[in-house]
Coordinates of C-alpha atoms in Angstrom, one line a residue:
M143 CA 6.8 0.1 13.2
I144 CA 5.9 2.1 11.6
L145 CA 2.7 0.8 8.3
I146 CA 2.4 2.8 5.1
V147 CA -0.1 2.9 3.5
D148 CA -1.3 3.1 -0.5
S149 CA -5.2 3.1 0.3
G150 CA -6.9 3.1 -3.4
A151 CA -10.9 2.4 -4.2
T152 CA -10.0 -0.9 -5.4
K153 CA -7.3 -2.7 -2.6
S154 CA -4.2 -1.2 -0.4
D155 CA -1.3 -1.4 -0.5
W156 CA 0.5 -1.6 2.7
I157 CA 4.2 -1.3 4.2
A158 CA 5.9 -1.9 7.9
L159 CA 9.3 -0.9 8.5
D160 CA 11.3 -1.7 11.4
E161 CA 12.7 1.5 13.2
K162 CA 16.1 1.5 11.3
G163 CA 13.7 1.5 7.6
E164 CA 14.2 -2.2 6.8
E165 CA 11.2 -3.5 5.6
L166 CA 9.8 -6.2 8.3
F167 CA 6.7 -7.0 5.8
L168 CA 3.9 -6.1 2.6
T169 CA 0.7 -7.2 3.0
Q170 CA -2.6 -6.6 1.0
T171 CA -5.9 -5.7 1.9
L172 CA -9.2 -4.5 -0.1
G173 CA -9.6 -0.8 -0.6
L174 CA -10.7 1.5 2.6
S175 CA -12.4 4.2 0.8
P176 CA -14.3 6.5 4.3
E177 CA -17.0 7.7 1.5
V178 CA -17.9 4.3 0.4
L179 CA -17.6 2.5 3.4
S180 CA -19.2 2.4 7.1
R181 CA -17.1 1.5 10.7
E182 CA -17.9 -1.7 10.3
V183 CA -16.4 -2.4 7.0
I184 CA -13.2 -1.1 7.2
E185 CA -12.6 -3.1 10.9
D186 CA -14.5 -6.1 9.0
R187 CA -10.7 -5.5 6.2
L188 CA -8.2 -4.8 8.4
A189 CA -8.8 -7.1 10.7
N190 CA -9.5 -10.6 8.2
N191 CA -5.4 -9.4 7.8
F192 CA -3.2 -11.7 9.2
D193 CA -0.5 -9.7 8.9
L194 CA -2.1 -6.7 10.7
S195 CA -3.7 -8.2 14.0
Q196 CA -1.0 -10.2 14.6
N197 CA 1.6 -6.9 15.2
R198 CA -1.0 -4.2 15.0
E199 CA -0.2 -3.7 19.2
Q200 CA 3.7 -3.5 17.6
V201 CA 2.6 -0.6 14.9
S202 CA 4.4 3.1 16.6
H203 CA 3.8 4.7 13.3
L204 CA 0.8 4.7 10.5
Y205 CA 0.8 6.9 7.7
F206 CA -2.5 6.4 5.6
Y207 CA -2.5 7.9 2.4
G208 CA -6.3 7.1 0.9
A209 CA -8.8 7.5 -1.9
G210 CA -12.2 9.9 -0.4
C211 CA -9.6 11.4 2.5
G212 CA -9.6 14.7 1.2
T213 CA -12.1 16.7 4.5
D214 CA -11.6 16.7 8.1
R215 CA -14.6 14.6 8.6
M216 CA -13.4 11.7 7.2
K217 CA -10.2 11.4 8.3
N218 CA -11.2 12.2 11.5
F219 CA -13.0 9.8 10.7
L220 CA -10.6 6.9 9.5
K221 CA -8.5 8.1 12.9
D222 CA -10.9 7.0 15.3
I223 CA -10.6 3.3 13.6
F224 CA -7.0 3.5 13.4
K225 CA -7.1 4.7 17.6
D226 CA -9.1 1.1 18.1
F227 CA -7.1 -0.7 16.1
F228 CA -3.6 -0.2 16.7
P229 CA -3.6 1.6 20.4
N230 CA -0.4 2.4 20.4
A231 CA 0.6 3.5 16.6
K232 CA 0.2 7.9 15.9
A233 CA -1.8 7.9 12.6
E234 CA -1.4 10.0 9.9
V235 CA -4.0 10.0 7.8
R236 CA -4.4 11.8 3.9
E237 CA -5.6 12.0 0.6
D238 CA -4.3 9.2 -1.9
T239 CA -3.2 12.8 -4.2
Y240 CA 0.1 13.3 -1.7
A241 CA 0.8 9.3 -2.4
A242 CA 0.9 9.7 -6.1
I243 CA 2.9 13.3 -5.1
Y244 CA 6.1 11.4 -3.0
S245 CA 5.9 8.8 -5.4
T246 CA 6.4 10.0 -8.3
T247 CA 7.9 13.7 -7.7
K248 CA 10.8 14.8 -5.9
I249 CA 10.7 17.5 -3.6
G250 CA 12.1 21.3 -4.1
H251 CA 10.3 20.2 -8.0
Q252 CA 7.2 21.6 -9.3
G253 CA 4.6 19.3 -11.8
I254 CA 1.7 18.0 -12.2
V255 CA 0.6 15.4 -10.7
C256 CA -2.1 12.7 -11.7
I257 CA -4.2 9.5 -10.3
L258 CA -5.8 7.6 -12.9
G259 CA -7.3 4.2 -11.7
T260 CA -10.6 3.6 -10.0
G261 CA -11.1 6.7 -9.9
S262 CA -8.8 9.9 -11.1
N263 CA -7.8 13.1 -9.7
C264 CA -5.3 15.6 -10.9
S265 CA -2.9 18.3 -8.4
Y266 CA -0.4 21.2 -9.2
Y267 CA 2.9 20.6 -6.8
D268 CA 5.4 24.7 -7.0
G269 CA 8.5 21.6 -4.7
H270 CA 6.3 22.0 -1.5
Q271 CA 3.2 22.1 -1.8
L272 CA 0.0 20.8 -3.0
F273 CA -2.8 23.0 -4.5
Q274 CA -5.9 21.5 -6.6
K275 CA -7.8 23.2 -8.8
V276 CA -11.2 20.9 -8.8
T277 CA -12.5 19.8 -5.7
S278 CA -14.1 16.2 -6.3
L279 CA -17.9 15.6 -6.0
G280 CA -16.8 11.2 -6.7
Y281 CA -17.1 8.5 -9.0
I282 CA -21.0 10.0 -9.9
L283 CA -20.4 13.4 -10.9
M284 CA -15.7 13.9 -11.5
D285 CA -13.8 11.4 -12.3
D286 CA -12.4 11.7 -16.2
G287 CA -10.9 9.3 -18.1
S288 CA -10.7 6.8 -14.3
G289 CA -11.6 3.2 -14.3
N290 CA -15.2 3.9 -13.0
F291 CA -15.7 6.3 -15.7
F292 CA -15.1 3.7 -18.4
G293 CA -17.3 1.3 -17.4
R294 CA -19.5 3.7 -17.0
K295 CA -19.2 4.6 -20.6
L296 CA -19.3 1.0 -21.6
L297 CA -22.9 0.2 -19.6
R298 CA -24.6 2.7 -20.9
D299 CA -23.2 2.9 -24.5
Y300 CA -24.1 -1.4 -24.7
Y301 CA -27.8 -0.2 -22.9
F302 CA -28.5 2.4 -25.4
H303 CA -27.0 -0.4 -28.4
K304 CA -24.3 2.5 -29.3
M305 CA -21.6 0.4 -29.0
P306 CA -20.5 -2.4 -32.1
Q307 CA -22.5 -5.3 -32.6
D308 CA -19.2 -7.4 -33.2
L309 CA -18.2 -5.5 -29.5
G310 CA -21.8 -5.9 -27.3
I311 CA -21.8 -9.5 -28.1
R312 CA -17.7 -10.4 -27.1
F313 CA -18.6 -7.2 -24.1
A314 CA -21.9 -10.1 -22.5
K315 CA -19.7 -13.0 -22.7
D316 CA -17.5 -11.5 -21.0
Y317 CA -19.4 -9.9 -18.1
N318 CA -23.3 -10.8 -16.5
L319 CA -24.9 -7.7 -17.6
D320 CA -27.9 -8.8 -16.3
A321 CA -30.0 -5.3 -15.5
D322 CA -30.4 -6.4 -12.0
V323 CA -27.7 -8.1 -11.1
I324 CA -26.1 -5.0 -12.5
K325 CA -28.8 -2.9 -10.4
D326 CA -27.9 -4.8 -7.4
H327 CA -24.3 -4.1 -7.6
L328 CA -24.1 0.1 -8.0
Y329 CA -27.6 0.8 -6.0
K330 CA -27.4 -1.6 -2.6
Q331 CA -23.7 -3.4 -2.3
P332 CA -20.9 -1.6 -1.3
N333 CA -17.8 0.4 -3.4
P334 CA -20.2 0.6 -6.3
N335 CA -18.0 2.6 -8.1
T336 CA -15.1 0.2 -7.3
Y337 CA -18.0 -2.4 -9.2
L338 CA -18.1 -0.1 -12.4
A339 CA -14.4 0.0 -13.0
T340 CA -13.7 -3.9 -13.6
F341 CA -14.9 -3.0 -16.0
A342 CA -12.7 -1.6 -18.0
R343 CA -10.9 -5.1 -17.7
F344 CA -12.4 -5.1 -21.0
I345 CA -11.7 -1.7 -22.6
I346 CA -7.5 -2.3 -21.9
E347 CA -7.6 -5.9 -23.4
N348 CA -9.8 -4.7 -26.4
K349 CA -7.5 -1.2 -26.6
E350 CA -7.3 -1.5 -31.0
H351 CA -11.4 -1.8 -31.5
P352 CA -11.9 2.0 -33.1
Y353 CA -14.3 2.0 -31.0
C354 CA -12.3 1.0 -28.3
K355 CA -10.0 4.0 -29.3
G356 CA -12.7 6.7 -29.0
V357 CA -14.1 5.7 -25.9
I358 CA -9.7 6.6 -24.9
D359 CA -9.0 8.9 -26.5
K360 CA -12.5 10.7 -25.7
G361 CA -11.9 10.0 -22.3
F362 CA -8.5 10.9 -21.2
Q363 CA -9.1 14.3 -24.1
Q364 CA -11.5 14.9 -21.6
F365 CA -9.5 15.2 -18.5
V366 CA -7.1 17.0 -19.7
N367 CA -9.5 19.2 -20.4
N368 CA -11.3 19.0 -17.3
Y369 CA -8.6 18.6 -15.0
I370 CA -5.1 19.3 -16.1
M371 CA -6.1 22.8 -18.5
Q372 CA -7.0 24.3 -14.9
F373 CA -3.5 24.8 -14.7
E374 CA -1.7 28.1 -15.7
L375 CA 1.7 26.4 -16.1
A376 CA 0.8 23.0 -17.9
T377 CA 2.6 23.0 -20.9
K378 CA 4.8 24.4 -19.1
V379 CA 6.3 21.0 -15.9
P380 CA 5.4 17.8 -16.9
I381 CA 2.4 15.7 -15.7
H382 CA 3.3 12.9 -13.8
F383 CA 0.7 9.5 -13.0
V384 CA -0.7 6.6 -10.5
G385 CA -3.0 3.9 -11.4
S386 CA -4.3 1.1 -13.7
I387 CA -5.5 2.7 -16.2
A388 CA -3.2 5.2 -16.4
H389 CA -0.2 2.5 -16.4
F390 CA -1.8 -0.1 -18.6
L391 CA -2.8 2.9 -21.1
R392 CA -0.3 4.6 -21.2
D393 CA 0.7 5.2 -24.9
E394 CA -3.0 6.0 -25.1
L395 CA -2.3 8.3 -22.5
A396 CA 1.5 9.4 -24.0
T397 CA -0.4 10.5 -27.7
V398 CA -3.4 13.0 -26.0
L399 CA -0.7 14.4 -23.7
E400 CA 1.3 14.4 -26.7
R401 CA -1.6 16.3 -28.7
N402 CA -1.9 18.6 -25.8
D403 CA 1.6 20.1 -26.0
L404 CA 2.2 18.9 -22.5
I405 CA 5.2 16.6 -20.6
L406 CA 4.5 13.3 -20.2
G407 CA 6.8 12.2 -16.8
V408 CA 7.3 9.3 -15.0
I409 CA 3.9 6.8 -14.7
R410 CA 3.2 4.4 -12.3
R411 CA 1.3 1.6 -11.5
R412 CA 1.3 1.6 -8.0
P413 CA 2.4 4.6 -5.8
I414 CA 3.8 2.4 -2.8
E415 CA 6.8 1.9 -3.6
G416 CA 8.4 5.4 -3.5
L417 CA 5.9 6.0 -1.1
M418 CA 8.7 3.8 1.2
E419 CA 11.7 5.5 0.0
F420 CA 9.9 9.1 0.8
H421 CA 9.2 8.0 4.1
K422 CA 13.1 5.9 4.6
E423 CA 14.3 9.2 4.0
T424 CA 12.6 10.9 6.9
I425 CA 13.0 7.6 9.9

């Protein structure tokens, strides 16, 4: 049995294939980012999934693409956990950028591939190899244009009294904005980046409001400036995206790309379908 995993900060999509490439089951767990989760939390999330627990000894290969897996230390941390949980599996761990590339770009084709979900990232793919100009320093300092970026912006503007009053009233009705609750989630609970990203739903649902339009436009322009424009071929190759923010704000994203003379390519909400097709070709 082969397991293919696309793991973001919020959730992980799992697909199991047999030796002929036929789908056996599709399941989900919460996100398994090694940067923000302990070994115990990750082990619990695996053990609490029925399909994974029931089939753990049948897995021969595990292809894991995850947020927070950009360093050897994080990769080895997860491999050690997988070695115990899937005792008969050979595990490969790569950062989620590879999942984005394999699900949007054909081998041999050039493109710039971006992640715009809970977090954000951007890479150039020359058809065979991945190149990055920006090393991520995590959600506190990076992640322009992402869900947690917009969530942080909404909370700051609300507390700094920069959000329009009509929108602020709606915001306060939709979320618990008590300062102690917010600080508890950010500084004491796991996955603070995911918590921040939950507020992005508000900006998507109210994207026609002038304030939200401005925040979205500036956030995407900041992503273009800081990430995409780092590459010399930015205006020559298609720009592909994966992630819920890119999916639900595709029109706004397209407007910003057009303004910057950039070519919009494929947008996928989740890369797991494309990953499955990619790995089927290698079985």
